mmCIF file of C-alpha atoms in Angstrom:
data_model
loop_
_atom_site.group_PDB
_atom_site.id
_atom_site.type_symbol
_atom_site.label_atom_id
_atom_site.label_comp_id
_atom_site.label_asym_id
_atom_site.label_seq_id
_atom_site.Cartn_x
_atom_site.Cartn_y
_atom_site.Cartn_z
ATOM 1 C CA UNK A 69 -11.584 3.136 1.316
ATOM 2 C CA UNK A 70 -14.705 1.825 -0.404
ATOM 3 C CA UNK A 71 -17.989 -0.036 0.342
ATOM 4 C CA UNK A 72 -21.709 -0.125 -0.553
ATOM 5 C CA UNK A 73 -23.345 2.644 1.033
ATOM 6 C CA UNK A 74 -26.776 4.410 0.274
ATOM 7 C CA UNK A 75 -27.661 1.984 -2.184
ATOM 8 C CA UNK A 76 -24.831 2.668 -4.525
ATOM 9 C CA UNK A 77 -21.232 0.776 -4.696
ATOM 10 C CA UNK A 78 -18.316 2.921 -4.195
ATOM 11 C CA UNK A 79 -15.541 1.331 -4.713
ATOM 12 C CA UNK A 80 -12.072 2.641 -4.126
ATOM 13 C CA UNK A 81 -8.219 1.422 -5.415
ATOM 14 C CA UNK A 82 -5.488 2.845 -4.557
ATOM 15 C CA UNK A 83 -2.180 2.018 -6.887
ATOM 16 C CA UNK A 84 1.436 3.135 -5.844
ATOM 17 C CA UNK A 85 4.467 2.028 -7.869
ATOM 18 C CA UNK A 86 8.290 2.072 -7.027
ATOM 19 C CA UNK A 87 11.191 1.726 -8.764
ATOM 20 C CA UNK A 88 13.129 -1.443 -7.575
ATOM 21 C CA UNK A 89 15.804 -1.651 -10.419
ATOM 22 C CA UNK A 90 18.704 -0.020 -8.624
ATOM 23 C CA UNK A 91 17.511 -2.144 -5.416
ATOM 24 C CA UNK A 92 19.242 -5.639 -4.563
ATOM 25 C CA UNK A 93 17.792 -8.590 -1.752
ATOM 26 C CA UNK A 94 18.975 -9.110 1.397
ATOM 27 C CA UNK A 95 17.055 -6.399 2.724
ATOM 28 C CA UNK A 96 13.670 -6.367 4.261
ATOM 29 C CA UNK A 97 11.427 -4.117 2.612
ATOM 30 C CA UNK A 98 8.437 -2.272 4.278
ATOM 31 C CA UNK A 99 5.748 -0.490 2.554
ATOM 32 C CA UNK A 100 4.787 2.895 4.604
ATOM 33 C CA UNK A 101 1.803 4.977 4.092
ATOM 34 C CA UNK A 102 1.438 7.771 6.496
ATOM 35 C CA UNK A 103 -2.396 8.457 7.267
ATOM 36 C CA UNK A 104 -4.112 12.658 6.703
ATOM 37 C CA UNK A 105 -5.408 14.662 9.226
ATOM 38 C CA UNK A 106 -9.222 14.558 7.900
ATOM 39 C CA UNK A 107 -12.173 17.097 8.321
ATOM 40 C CA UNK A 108 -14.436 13.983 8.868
ATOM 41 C CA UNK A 109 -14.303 10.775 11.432
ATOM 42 C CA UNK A 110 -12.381 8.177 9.360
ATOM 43 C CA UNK A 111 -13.555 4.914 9.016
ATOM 44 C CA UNK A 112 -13.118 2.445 11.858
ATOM 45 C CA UNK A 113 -12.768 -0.996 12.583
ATOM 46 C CA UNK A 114 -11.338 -2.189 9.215
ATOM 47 C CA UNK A 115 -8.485 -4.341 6.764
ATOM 48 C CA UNK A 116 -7.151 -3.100 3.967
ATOM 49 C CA UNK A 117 -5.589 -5.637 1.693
ATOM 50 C CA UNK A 118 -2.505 -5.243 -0.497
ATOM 51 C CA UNK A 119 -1.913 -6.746 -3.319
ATOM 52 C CA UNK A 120 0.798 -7.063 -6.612
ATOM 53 C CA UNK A 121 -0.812 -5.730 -9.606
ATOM 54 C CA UNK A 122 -0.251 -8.179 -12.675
ATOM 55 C CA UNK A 123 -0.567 -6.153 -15.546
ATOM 56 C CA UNK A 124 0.629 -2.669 -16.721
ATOM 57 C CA UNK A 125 -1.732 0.851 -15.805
ATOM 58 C CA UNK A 126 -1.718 4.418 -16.657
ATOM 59 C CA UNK A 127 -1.529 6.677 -13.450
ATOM 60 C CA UNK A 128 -2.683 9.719 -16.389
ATOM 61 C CA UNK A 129 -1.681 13.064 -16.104
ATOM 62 C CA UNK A 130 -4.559 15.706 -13.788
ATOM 63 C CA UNK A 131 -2.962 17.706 -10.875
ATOM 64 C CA UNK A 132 -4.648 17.270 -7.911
ATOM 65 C CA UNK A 133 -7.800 15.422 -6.788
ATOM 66 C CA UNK A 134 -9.611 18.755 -6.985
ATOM 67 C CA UNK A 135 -9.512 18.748 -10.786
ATOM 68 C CA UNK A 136 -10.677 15.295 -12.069
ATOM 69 C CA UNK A 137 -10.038 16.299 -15.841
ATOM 70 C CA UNK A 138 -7.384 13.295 -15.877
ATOM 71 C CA UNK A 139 -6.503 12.097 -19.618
ATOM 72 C CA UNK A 140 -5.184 8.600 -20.066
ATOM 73 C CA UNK A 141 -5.493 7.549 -16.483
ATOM 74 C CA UNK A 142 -6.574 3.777 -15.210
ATOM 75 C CA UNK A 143 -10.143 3.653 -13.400
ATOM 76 C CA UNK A 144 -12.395 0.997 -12.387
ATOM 77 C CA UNK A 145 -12.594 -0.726 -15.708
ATOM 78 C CA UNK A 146 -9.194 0.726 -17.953
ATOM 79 C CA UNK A 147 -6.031 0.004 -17.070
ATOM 80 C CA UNK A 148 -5.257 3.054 -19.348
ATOM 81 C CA UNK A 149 -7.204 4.787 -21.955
ATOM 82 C CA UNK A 150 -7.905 1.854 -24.352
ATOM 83 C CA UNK A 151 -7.520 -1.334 -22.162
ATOM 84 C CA UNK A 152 -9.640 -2.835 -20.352
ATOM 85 C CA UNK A 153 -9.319 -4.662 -17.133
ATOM 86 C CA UNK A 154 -9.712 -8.369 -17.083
ATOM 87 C CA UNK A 155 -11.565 -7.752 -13.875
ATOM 88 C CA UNK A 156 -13.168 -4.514 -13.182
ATOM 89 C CA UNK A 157 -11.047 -2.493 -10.171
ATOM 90 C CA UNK A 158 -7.906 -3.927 -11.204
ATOM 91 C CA UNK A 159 -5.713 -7.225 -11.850
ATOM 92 C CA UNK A 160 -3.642 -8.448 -9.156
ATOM 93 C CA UNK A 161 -1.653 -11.782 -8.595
ATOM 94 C CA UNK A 162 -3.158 -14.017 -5.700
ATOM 95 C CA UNK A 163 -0.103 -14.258 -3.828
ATOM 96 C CA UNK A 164 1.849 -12.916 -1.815
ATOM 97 C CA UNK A 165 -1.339 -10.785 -0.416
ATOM 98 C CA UNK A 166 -0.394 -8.802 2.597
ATOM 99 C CA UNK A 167 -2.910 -6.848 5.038
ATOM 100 C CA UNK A 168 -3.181 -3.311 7.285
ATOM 101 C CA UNK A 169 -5.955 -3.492 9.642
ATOM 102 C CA UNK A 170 -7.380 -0.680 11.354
ATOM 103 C CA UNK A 171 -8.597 0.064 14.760
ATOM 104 C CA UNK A 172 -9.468 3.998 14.705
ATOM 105 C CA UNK A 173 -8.907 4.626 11.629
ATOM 106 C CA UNK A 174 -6.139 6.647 11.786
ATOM 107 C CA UNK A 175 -3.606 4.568 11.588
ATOM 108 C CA UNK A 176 -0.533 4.706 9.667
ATOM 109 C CA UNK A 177 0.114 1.382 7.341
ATOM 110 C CA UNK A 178 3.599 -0.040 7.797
ATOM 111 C CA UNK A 179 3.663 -4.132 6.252
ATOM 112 C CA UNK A 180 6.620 -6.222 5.520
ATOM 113 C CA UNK A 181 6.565 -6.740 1.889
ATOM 114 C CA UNK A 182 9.836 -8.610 1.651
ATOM 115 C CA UNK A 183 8.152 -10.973 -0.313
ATOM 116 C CA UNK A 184 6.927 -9.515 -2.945
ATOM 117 C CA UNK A 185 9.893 -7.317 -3.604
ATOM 118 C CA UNK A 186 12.006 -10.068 -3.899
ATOM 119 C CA UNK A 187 10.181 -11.595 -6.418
ATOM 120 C CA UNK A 188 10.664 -7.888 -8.522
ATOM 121 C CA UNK A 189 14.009 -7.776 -7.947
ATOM 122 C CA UNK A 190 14.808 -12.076 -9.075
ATOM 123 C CA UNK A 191 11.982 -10.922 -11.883
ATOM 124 C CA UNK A 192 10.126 -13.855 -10.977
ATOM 125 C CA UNK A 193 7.082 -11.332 -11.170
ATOM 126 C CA UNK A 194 7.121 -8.168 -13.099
ATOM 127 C CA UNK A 195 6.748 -5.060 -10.694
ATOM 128 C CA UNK A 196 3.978 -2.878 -11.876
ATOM 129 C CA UNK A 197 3.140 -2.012 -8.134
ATOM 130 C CA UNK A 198 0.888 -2.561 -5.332
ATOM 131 C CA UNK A 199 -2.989 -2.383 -5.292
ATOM 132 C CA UNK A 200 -4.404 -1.556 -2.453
ATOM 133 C CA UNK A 201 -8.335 -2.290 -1.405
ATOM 134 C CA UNK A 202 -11.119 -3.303 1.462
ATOM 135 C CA UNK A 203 -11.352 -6.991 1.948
ATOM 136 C CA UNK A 204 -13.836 -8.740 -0.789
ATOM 137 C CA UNK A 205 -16.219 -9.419 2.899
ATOM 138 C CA UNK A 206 -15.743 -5.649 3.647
ATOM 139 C CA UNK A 207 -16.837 -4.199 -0.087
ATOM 140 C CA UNK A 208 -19.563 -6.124 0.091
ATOM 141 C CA UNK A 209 -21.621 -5.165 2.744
ATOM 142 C CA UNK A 210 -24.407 -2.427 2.877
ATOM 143 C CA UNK A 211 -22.619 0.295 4.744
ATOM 144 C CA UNK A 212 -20.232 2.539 3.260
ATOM 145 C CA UNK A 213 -16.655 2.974 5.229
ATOM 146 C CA UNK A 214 -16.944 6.699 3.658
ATOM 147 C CA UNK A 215 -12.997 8.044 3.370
ATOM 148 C CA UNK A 216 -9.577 6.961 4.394
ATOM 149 C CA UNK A 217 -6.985 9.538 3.177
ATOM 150 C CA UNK A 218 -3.106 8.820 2.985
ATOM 151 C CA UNK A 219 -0.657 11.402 2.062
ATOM 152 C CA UNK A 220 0.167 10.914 -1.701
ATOM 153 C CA UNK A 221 3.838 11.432 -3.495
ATOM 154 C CA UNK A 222 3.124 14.877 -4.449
ATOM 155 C CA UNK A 223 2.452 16.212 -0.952
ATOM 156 C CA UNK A 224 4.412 19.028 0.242
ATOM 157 C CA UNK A 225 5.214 17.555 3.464
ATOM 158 C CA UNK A 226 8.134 15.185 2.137
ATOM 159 C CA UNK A 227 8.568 13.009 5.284
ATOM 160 C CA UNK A 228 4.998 11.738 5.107
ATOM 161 C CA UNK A 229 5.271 10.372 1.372
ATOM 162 C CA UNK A 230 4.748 6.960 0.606
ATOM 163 C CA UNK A 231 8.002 5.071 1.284
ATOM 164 C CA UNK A 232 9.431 1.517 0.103
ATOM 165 C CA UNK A 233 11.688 1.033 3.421
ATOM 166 C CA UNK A 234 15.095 -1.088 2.749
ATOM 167 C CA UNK A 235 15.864 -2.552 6.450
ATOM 168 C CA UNK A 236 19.257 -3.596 6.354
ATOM 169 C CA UNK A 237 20.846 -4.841 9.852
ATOM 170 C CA UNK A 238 24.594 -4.646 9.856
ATOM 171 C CA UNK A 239 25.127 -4.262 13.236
ATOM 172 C CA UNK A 240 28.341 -6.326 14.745
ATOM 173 C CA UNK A 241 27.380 -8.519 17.683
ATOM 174 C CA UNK A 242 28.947 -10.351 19.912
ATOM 175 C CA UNK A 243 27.717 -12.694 22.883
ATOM 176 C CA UNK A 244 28.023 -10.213 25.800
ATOM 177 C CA UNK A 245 24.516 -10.913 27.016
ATOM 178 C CA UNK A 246 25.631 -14.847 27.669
ATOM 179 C CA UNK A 247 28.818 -13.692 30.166
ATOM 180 C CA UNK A 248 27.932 -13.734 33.899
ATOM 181 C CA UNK A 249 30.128 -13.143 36.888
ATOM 182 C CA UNK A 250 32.135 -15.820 38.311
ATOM 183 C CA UNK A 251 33.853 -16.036 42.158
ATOM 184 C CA UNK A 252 36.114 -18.872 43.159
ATOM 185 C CA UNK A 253 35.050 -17.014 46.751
#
């Protein structure tokens, strides 16, 4: 998470991208992030926005968050190593803009971004992922929201990866729930 705090901005953007090329419509799509068991209080009381990134970005090459010596990577103000962002902490399209709000601040986000993925997958907007970031009212206030951790793609606990969720209902139904019991006594 991100927000003004001690008299200094940190900001904070998380990108994730997924393949949709071998996916098809019909389906309703949900974007899962599963929150980390932190040494610290998380942040409470908060909405993070998500958001379709418009332009191409370099996730770089580093291993872990512990060694920050990433080459080639996107930041605040490169989308890679020699381009710039149009705006500094990313480009994203206005719409559709989806939201995760929470409570305690340990909640796990799960939004319906049927939307969006439909629009990748009729390429009526090229897929270069989802941003994800405070509310514009959130960064800019004077206290910091400190850290909000999700587990990332290269975590070794597989089940708690970030997912793009195809919901598909085939289930055959039939009006059972309209029959009542009849007596000609």
């Amino acid at each position: 998470s991100s927000g003004r705090g001690g008299g200094s901005f940190r900001f904070t953007r998380t990108f994730l991208h997924f393949d949709t090329s071998a996916v098809s419509g019909g389906s309703n799509f949900v974007l899962r992030l599963f929150s980390t068991e932190q040494p610290v209080t998380p942040p409470k009381e908060f909405t993070l926005v998500i958001a379709a990134i418009s332009r191409s970005w370099n996730e770089g090459t580093g291993p872990d968050l512990a060694n920050k010596d990433y080459t080639g990577t996107s930041n605040w103000v490169s989308s890679d190593s020699s381009t710039s962002w149009t705006t500094a902490g990313g480009d994203y399209h206005d719409t559709p803009r989806f939201t995760a709000s929470f409570i305690t601040g340990e909640e796990d986000i799960s939004v319906d971004v049927t939307t969006l993925v439909n629009e990748w997958i009729e390429g009526t907007k090229q897929n270069y992922g989802f941003g994800i970031f405070l509310t514009s009212s959130q960064e800019d206030v004077s206290a910091s929201y400190y850290t909000k951790r999700f587990y990332s793609r290269t975590s070794e606990y597989v089940i708690k990866r970030p997912v793009l969720e195809s919901r598909y209902d085939d289930a055959k139904k039939d009006n059972a729930s309209t029959f009542f019991l009849s007596s000609a006594l």
